[in-house]
């Protein structure tokens, strides 16, 4: 069994619809696919409908952006198959609303720099998405002829964390989000610990039995981080997950669906843990 447990669609910041994701997964011979859009589960029903009657098993999921109060760093937390997703909805809507306000503020700043751009150009490109994201802003700039490399240096210079037009977003506390995911009956996994230097936090959460799994296989995890994550998962009996973090063309470095997939015993152990978590 081969599984990609981390991908995004047009319902957040991906370039591919949930329906096309299902077709890609089937062409690639994947057996299990999880849609983990940022702070929304709006695409799950579309993906399930597209996969109906096929061999492809769909795992509902969501990726929440959080902040670790101890380090001040971002932490991305994956929640799979919540039994009571309605419990998560206020959190998801609040984060999406905060993100939308921040991106509109960035668009206003950019419109002053580039008169050809109008603020309304950005939400027009985000139809179907739960919020506004960097790709919607950069596509608007590209459409206006300001760049033909929307995911190049201009993104960081303008709207990256230290960019001239960046507007910060206040994200919810990591532990509070994890607790809410458990209240919703979800299976909680720390995403790509190597991206935001979250290895020590992941170890602590594993030791405290606050999570059910670790995303060990991810292109942002170095070989050393991968080893640490695998060791931690084995020590505390946690599920090992992985995935492509697929965004279609909306990415600086392309990674096709199925990249960093999990397979064999990892897939079986994940399904057994997921099915037994309720």
mmCIF file of C-alpha atoms in Angstrom:
data_model
loop_
_atom_site.group_PDB
_atom_site.id
_atom_site.type_symbol
_atom_site.label_atom_id
_atom_site.label_comp_id
_atom_site.label_asym_id
_atom_site.label_seq_id
_atom_site.Cartn_x
_atom_site.Cartn_y
_atom_site.Cartn_z
ATOM 1 C CA UNK A 1 0.000 0.000 0.000
ATOM 2 C CA UNK A 2 1.391 3.361 -1.040
ATOM 3 C CA UNK A 3 0.117 6.561 0.533
ATOM 4 C CA UNK A 4 0.576 10.295 0.124
ATOM 5 C CA UNK A 5 -0.712 11.828 3.337
ATOM 6 C CA UNK A 6 -0.005 15.495 2.657
ATOM 7 C CA UNK A 7 -1.330 17.443 -0.315
ATOM 8 C CA UNK A 8 -3.154 20.673 -1.099
ATOM 9 C CA UNK A 9 -5.814 21.741 -3.568
ATOM 10 C CA UNK A 10 -7.457 24.880 -4.897
ATOM 11 C CA UNK A 11 -9.484 24.909 -1.683
ATOM 12 C CA UNK A 12 -6.402 26.450 -0.059
ATOM 13 C CA UNK A 13 -3.149 27.299 -1.856
ATOM 14 C CA UNK A 14 -2.777 24.462 -4.367
ATOM 15 C CA UNK A 15 -3.251 24.833 -8.111
ATOM 16 C CA UNK A 16 -5.151 21.562 -8.650
ATOM 17 C CA UNK A 17 -8.784 20.787 -7.856
ATOM 18 C CA UNK A 18 -9.643 17.879 -5.541
ATOM 19 C CA UNK A 19 -11.128 16.064 -8.530
ATOM 20 C CA UNK A 20 -7.872 16.285 -10.492
ATOM 21 C CA UNK A 21 -5.918 15.201 -7.425
ATOM 22 C CA UNK A 22 -7.909 11.958 -7.398
ATOM 23 C CA UNK A 23 -7.115 11.353 -11.069
ATOM 24 C CA UNK A 24 -3.415 11.993 -10.504
ATOM 25 C CA UNK A 25 -3.349 9.618 -7.540
ATOM 26 C CA UNK A 26 -5.003 6.832 -9.518
ATOM 27 C CA UNK A 27 -2.640 7.291 -12.464
ATOM 28 C CA UNK A 28 0.322 7.051 -10.087
ATOM 29 C CA UNK A 29 -0.951 3.863 -8.464
ATOM 30 C CA UNK A 30 -1.459 5.364 -5.015
ATOM 31 C CA UNK A 31 -3.728 3.421 -2.685
ATOM 32 C CA UNK A 32 -4.276 6.081 -0.008
ATOM 33 C CA UNK A 33 -4.545 9.851 -0.341
ATOM 34 C CA UNK A 34 -5.105 12.507 2.308
ATOM 35 C CA UNK A 35 -6.167 16.029 1.415
ATOM 36 C CA UNK A 36 -4.666 18.344 4.028
ATOM 37 C CA UNK A 37 -5.539 21.840 2.884
ATOM 38 C CA UNK A 38 -4.516 24.747 5.087
ATOM 39 C CA UNK A 39 -7.119 25.448 7.761
ATOM 40 C CA UNK A 40 -10.037 24.068 5.754
ATOM 41 C CA UNK A 41 -11.666 20.730 5.011
ATOM 42 C CA UNK A 42 -13.867 22.111 2.246
ATOM 43 C CA UNK A 43 -12.307 19.917 -0.452
ATOM 44 C CA UNK A 44 -12.774 16.588 1.303
ATOM 45 C CA UNK A 45 -16.257 15.821 -0.026
ATOM 46 C CA UNK A 46 -15.175 16.667 -3.604
ATOM 47 C CA UNK A 47 -12.163 14.346 -3.334
ATOM 48 C CA UNK A 48 -14.243 11.535 -1.853
ATOM 49 C CA UNK A 49 -16.809 11.857 -4.627
ATOM 50 C CA UNK A 50 -14.091 11.790 -7.290
ATOM 51 C CA UNK A 51 -12.544 8.650 -5.771
ATOM 52 C CA UNK A 52 -15.851 6.813 -5.240
ATOM 53 C CA UNK A 53 -15.879 3.389 -6.867
ATOM 54 C CA UNK A 54 -12.099 3.275 -7.269
ATOM 55 C CA UNK A 55 -9.389 1.543 -5.230
ATOM 56 C CA UNK A 56 -8.261 4.882 -3.798
ATOM 57 C CA UNK A 57 -8.941 5.322 -0.080
ATOM 58 C CA UNK A 58 -9.418 8.942 0.949
ATOM 59 C CA UNK A 59 -8.351 10.095 4.410
ATOM 60 C CA UNK A 60 -10.005 13.390 5.444
ATOM 61 C CA UNK A 61 -7.464 15.800 6.840
ATOM 62 C CA UNK A 62 -6.464 19.379 7.528
ATOM 63 C CA UNK A 63 -3.191 21.208 8.165
ATOM 64 C CA UNK A 64 -3.415 23.891 10.828
ATOM 65 C CA UNK A 65 -0.891 26.669 11.168
ATOM 66 C CA UNK A 66 -0.062 27.285 14.826
ATOM 67 C CA UNK A 67 2.515 29.054 16.971
ATOM 68 C CA UNK A 68 4.572 27.475 19.736
ATOM 69 C CA UNK A 69 4.336 29.881 22.663
ATOM 70 C CA UNK A 70 7.654 28.677 24.048
ATOM 71 C CA UNK A 71 9.858 29.269 21.007
ATOM 72 C CA UNK A 72 7.672 31.673 19.049
ATOM 73 C CA UNK A 73 8.105 29.454 15.992
ATOM 74 C CA UNK A 74 5.446 28.312 13.561
ATOM 75 C CA UNK A 75 4.305 24.716 13.899
ATOM 76 C CA UNK A 76 2.148 22.987 11.317
ATOM 77 C CA UNK A 77 -0.138 20.335 12.785
ATOM 78 C CA UNK A 78 -1.959 17.725 10.715
ATOM 79 C CA UNK A 79 -5.277 16.304 11.846
ATOM 80 C CA UNK A 80 -6.575 13.166 10.145
ATOM 81 C CA UNK A 81 -10.098 11.749 10.132
ATOM 82 C CA UNK A 82 -11.676 13.851 12.879
ATOM 83 C CA UNK A 83 -14.864 12.139 14.013
ATOM 84 C CA UNK A 84 -16.486 15.469 14.927
ATOM 85 C CA UNK A 85 -15.080 17.963 12.390
ATOM 86 C CA UNK A 86 -17.662 20.578 13.356
ATOM 87 C CA UNK A 87 -15.656 21.143 16.542
ATOM 88 C CA UNK A 88 -12.739 22.358 14.426
ATOM 89 C CA UNK A 89 -14.804 24.628 12.217
ATOM 90 C CA UNK A 90 -14.691 27.801 14.374
ATOM 91 C CA UNK A 91 -10.900 27.526 14.603
ATOM 92 C CA UNK A 92 -10.522 26.973 10.863
ATOM 93 C CA UNK A 93 -12.833 29.852 9.996
ATOM 94 C CA UNK A 94 -11.059 32.200 12.403
ATOM 95 C CA UNK A 95 -7.596 31.411 11.040
ATOM 96 C CA UNK A 96 -8.813 31.711 7.454
ATOM 97 C CA UNK A 97 -10.396 35.084 8.224
ATOM 98 C CA UNK A 98 -7.189 36.368 9.839
ATOM 99 C CA UNK A 99 -5.174 35.192 6.844
ATOM 100 C CA UNK A 100 -7.574 36.869 4.429
ATOM 101 C CA UNK A 101 -7.359 40.206 6.255
ATOM 102 C CA UNK A 102 -3.567 40.043 6.276
ATOM 103 C CA UNK A 103 -3.323 39.200 2.572
ATOM 104 C CA UNK A 104 -5.716 42.010 1.651
ATOM 105 C CA UNK A 105 -3.557 44.379 3.667
ATOM 106 C CA UNK A 106 -0.516 43.184 1.742
ATOM 107 C CA UNK A 107 -2.393 43.683 -1.515
ATOM 108 C CA UNK A 108 -3.170 47.278 -0.522
ATOM 109 C CA UNK A 109 0.520 47.943 0.104
ATOM 110 C CA UNK A 110 1.447 46.364 -3.220
ATOM 111 C CA UNK A 111 -1.151 48.409 -5.089
ATOM 112 C CA UNK A 112 0.642 51.543 -3.904
ATOM 113 C CA UNK A 113 3.913 50.221 -5.309
ATOM 114 C CA UNK A 114 2.399 48.968 -8.563
ATOM 115 C CA UNK A 115 -0.544 51.111 -9.734
ATOM 116 C CA UNK A 116 -1.480 48.505 -12.351
ATOM 117 C CA UNK A 117 -2.509 46.221 -9.484
ATOM 118 C CA UNK A 118 -5.855 46.579 -7.697
ATOM 119 C CA UNK A 119 -6.710 44.940 -4.398
ATOM 120 C CA UNK A 120 -9.723 43.187 -5.902
ATOM 121 C CA UNK A 121 -7.439 41.360 -8.368
ATOM 122 C CA UNK A 122 -6.332 39.057 -5.550
ATOM 123 C CA UNK A 123 -9.672 37.656 -4.287
ATOM 124 C CA UNK A 124 -10.763 37.182 -7.904
ATOM 125 C CA UNK A 125 -7.945 34.652 -8.220
ATOM 126 C CA UNK A 126 -8.912 32.908 -4.991
ATOM 127 C CA UNK A 127 -12.400 31.758 -5.937
ATOM 128 C CA UNK A 128 -12.941 28.319 -4.431
ATOM 129 C CA UNK A 129 -10.278 28.830 -1.780
ATOM 130 C CA UNK A 130 -11.152 29.146 1.893
ATOM 131 C CA UNK A 131 -8.872 32.170 2.191
ATOM 132 C CA UNK A 132 -6.219 34.222 0.411
ATOM 133 C CA UNK A 133 -2.667 32.964 0.096
ATOM 134 C CA UNK A 134 0.702 34.066 -1.235
ATOM 135 C CA UNK A 135 0.076 32.345 -4.562
ATOM 136 C CA UNK A 136 -3.025 34.461 -5.197
ATOM 137 C CA UNK A 137 -1.059 37.664 -4.599
ATOM 138 C CA UNK A 138 1.891 36.582 -6.718
ATOM 139 C CA UNK A 139 -0.347 35.400 -9.551
ATOM 140 C CA UNK A 140 -1.987 38.819 -9.562
ATOM 141 C CA UNK A 141 1.454 40.407 -9.876
ATOM 142 C CA UNK A 142 2.405 37.993 -12.644
ATOM 143 C CA UNK A 143 -0.847 38.639 -14.520
ATOM 144 C CA UNK A 144 -0.059 42.353 -14.381
ATOM 145 C CA UNK A 145 3.320 41.728 -15.998
ATOM 146 C CA UNK A 146 5.357 42.624 -12.927
ATOM 147 C CA UNK A 147 7.063 39.221 -12.815
ATOM 148 C CA UNK A 148 7.156 35.981 -14.736
ATOM 149 C CA UNK A 149 8.655 34.131 -11.751
ATOM 150 C CA UNK A 150 5.916 34.381 -9.102
ATOM 151 C CA UNK A 151 7.729 32.020 -6.722
ATOM 152 C CA UNK A 152 11.151 33.579 -7.117
ATOM 153 C CA UNK A 153 13.007 36.228 -5.077
ATOM 154 C CA UNK A 154 10.276 38.839 -5.560
ATOM 155 C CA UNK A 155 7.938 36.867 -3.292
ATOM 156 C CA UNK A 156 10.399 36.979 -0.397
ATOM 157 C CA UNK A 157 11.309 40.612 -1.048
ATOM 158 C CA UNK A 158 7.685 41.756 -1.060
ATOM 159 C CA UNK A 159 5.502 39.452 1.019
ATOM 160 C CA UNK A 160 7.890 36.993 2.671
ATOM 161 C CA UNK A 161 8.297 37.088 6.440
ATOM 162 C CA UNK A 162 10.789 39.947 6.159
ATOM 163 C CA UNK A 163 9.327 41.458 2.992
ATOM 164 C CA UNK A 164 8.592 45.153 2.590
ATOM 165 C CA UNK A 165 4.831 44.563 2.258
ATOM 166 C CA UNK A 166 4.449 41.709 4.717
ATOM 167 C CA UNK A 167 1.633 41.760 7.263
ATOM 168 C CA UNK A 168 1.993 39.270 10.132
ATOM 169 C CA UNK A 169 -0.780 36.913 11.181
ATOM 170 C CA UNK A 170 -1.550 35.900 14.751
ATOM 171 C CA UNK A 171 -1.874 32.115 14.746
ATOM 172 C CA UNK A 172 -3.407 29.987 17.537
ATOM 173 C CA UNK A 173 -1.332 28.250 20.188
ATOM 174 C CA UNK A 174 0.023 24.844 19.182
ATOM 175 C CA UNK A 175 -1.039 22.979 22.316
ATOM 176 C CA UNK A 176 -4.520 24.486 22.274
ATOM 177 C CA UNK A 177 -4.993 23.396 18.662
ATOM 178 C CA UNK A 178 -3.774 19.878 19.448
ATOM 179 C CA UNK A 179 -6.226 19.649 22.344
ATOM 180 C CA UNK A 180 -9.057 20.809 20.091
ATOM 181 C CA UNK A 181 -8.107 18.242 17.443
ATOM 182 C CA UNK A 182 -8.301 15.519 20.062
ATOM 183 C CA UNK A 183 -11.644 16.853 21.248
ATOM 184 C CA UNK A 184 -12.795 16.494 17.646
ATOM 185 C CA UNK A 185 -11.662 12.859 17.644
ATOM 186 C CA UNK A 186 -8.775 13.510 15.284
ATOM 187 C CA UNK A 187 -5.476 11.715 14.739
ATOM 188 C CA UNK A 188 -2.769 14.324 15.374
ATOM 189 C CA UNK A 189 0.569 14.447 13.548
ATOM 190 C CA UNK A 190 3.314 17.090 13.611
ATOM 191 C CA UNK A 191 4.090 18.099 10.029
ATOM 192 C CA UNK A 192 7.650 18.402 8.642
ATOM 193 C CA UNK A 193 9.487 19.056 11.943
ATOM 194 C CA UNK A 194 12.581 20.052 9.982
ATOM 195 C CA UNK A 195 10.990 23.094 8.362
ATOM 196 C CA UNK A 196 10.502 25.195 11.483
ATOM 197 C CA UNK A 197 13.088 23.515 13.716
ATOM 198 C CA UNK A 198 10.366 21.701 15.649
ATOM 199 C CA UNK A 199 12.290 18.503 16.391
ATOM 200 C CA UNK A 200 12.679 19.164 20.123
ATOM 201 C CA UNK A 201 9.039 20.180 20.443
ATOM 202 C CA UNK A 202 8.011 17.029 18.584
ATOM 203 C CA UNK A 203 10.100 14.919 20.949
ATOM 204 C CA UNK A 204 8.452 16.561 23.957
ATOM 205 C CA UNK A 205 4.954 16.097 22.540
ATOM 206 C CA UNK A 206 5.736 12.454 21.823
ATOM 207 C CA UNK A 207 7.052 11.924 25.344
ATOM 208 C CA UNK A 208 3.941 13.565 26.789
ATOM 209 C CA UNK A 209 1.648 11.451 24.558
ATOM 210 C CA UNK A 210 0.154 14.569 22.998
ATOM 211 C CA UNK A 211 0.447 13.358 19.386
ATOM 212 C CA UNK A 212 -0.263 10.147 17.473
ATOM 213 C CA UNK A 213 2.296 10.471 14.690
ATOM 214 C CA UNK A 214 5.203 12.318 13.102
ATOM 215 C CA UNK A 215 5.584 13.307 9.457
ATOM 216 C CA UNK A 216 9.010 11.735 9.043
ATOM 217 C CA UNK A 217 9.140 11.552 5.245
ATOM 218 C CA UNK A 218 9.051 15.081 3.861
ATOM 219 C CA UNK A 219 11.392 16.939 1.547
ATOM 220 C CA UNK A 220 12.048 19.607 4.189
ATOM 221 C CA UNK A 221 13.338 17.036 6.683
ATOM 222 C CA UNK A 222 17.090 16.566 6.390
ATOM 223 C CA UNK A 223 18.532 13.034 6.677
ATOM 224 C CA UNK A 224 19.469 13.821 10.290
ATOM 225 C CA UNK A 225 15.947 15.035 11.098
ATOM 226 C CA UNK A 226 14.458 11.996 9.366
ATOM 227 C CA UNK A 227 16.558 9.715 11.573
ATOM 228 C CA UNK A 228 15.562 11.602 14.724
ATOM 229 C CA UNK A 229 11.898 11.471 13.779
ATOM 230 C CA UNK A 230 11.983 7.760 12.967
ATOM 231 C CA UNK A 231 13.758 7.029 16.249
ATOM 232 C CA UNK A 232 11.249 9.104 18.215
ATOM 233 C CA UNK A 233 8.297 7.416 16.514
ATOM 234 C CA UNK A 234 9.720 3.977 17.267
ATOM 235 C CA UNK A 235 10.510 4.854 20.888
ATOM 236 C CA UNK A 236 7.016 6.112 21.667
ATOM 237 C CA UNK A 237 4.982 3.868 19.377
ATOM 238 C CA UNK A 238 3.852 6.655 17.073
ATOM 239 C CA UNK A 239 2.728 6.397 13.477
ATOM 240 C CA UNK A 240 5.241 7.304 10.776
ATOM 241 C CA UNK A 241 3.678 9.433 8.058
ATOM 242 C CA UNK A 242 4.896 11.216 4.960
ATOM 243 C CA UNK A 243 3.818 12.965 1.824
ATOM 244 C CA UNK A 244 4.638 15.246 -1.038
ATOM 245 C CA UNK A 245 3.163 18.462 0.383
ATOM 246 C CA UNK A 246 1.861 18.761 -3.166
ATOM 247 C CA UNK A 247 0.795 22.235 -4.322
ATOM 248 C CA UNK A 248 0.809 21.673 -8.078
ATOM 249 C CA UNK A 249 2.568 24.576 -9.755
ATOM 250 C CA UNK A 250 2.204 26.844 -6.700
ATOM 251 C CA UNK A 251 5.607 26.126 -5.238
ATOM 252 C CA UNK A 252 9.211 27.282 -5.348
ATOM 253 C CA UNK A 253 10.510 23.738 -5.767
ATOM 254 C CA UNK A 254 8.240 21.274 -7.584
ATOM 255 C CA UNK A 255 7.420 17.981 -5.910
ATOM 256 C CA UNK A 256 4.944 15.742 -7.735
ATOM 257 C CA UNK A 257 2.148 13.899 -6.015
ATOM 258 C CA UNK A 258 3.539 10.758 -4.424
ATOM 259 C CA UNK A 259 6.907 12.306 -3.608
ATOM 260 C CA UNK A 260 8.026 11.196 -0.115
ATOM 261 C CA UNK A 261 5.126 8.754 0.023
ATOM 262 C CA UNK A 262 4.962 6.054 2.675
ATOM 263 C CA UNK A 263 4.618 2.408 1.789
ATOM 264 C CA UNK A 264 4.356 -1.147 3.065
ATOM 265 C CA UNK A 265 4.504 -1.527 6.821
ATOM 266 C CA UNK A 266 4.416 2.248 7.387
ATOM 267 C CA UNK A 267 1.116 2.497 5.507
ATOM 268 C CA UNK A 268 -0.392 -0.518 7.235
ATOM 269 C CA UNK A 269 0.674 0.707 10.674
ATOM 270 C CA UNK A 270 -0.764 4.159 9.966
ATOM 271 C CA UNK A 271 -4.126 2.722 8.916
ATOM 272 C CA UNK A 272 -4.232 0.397 11.912
ATOM 273 C CA UNK A 273 -3.450 3.266 14.287
ATOM 274 C CA UNK A 274 -5.956 5.527 12.556
ATOM 275 C CA UNK A 275 -8.724 2.939 12.556
ATOM 276 C CA UNK A 276 -8.021 2.076 16.180
ATOM 277 C CA UNK A 277 -7.738 5.661 17.424
ATOM 278 C CA UNK A 278 -11.480 6.121 17.753
#
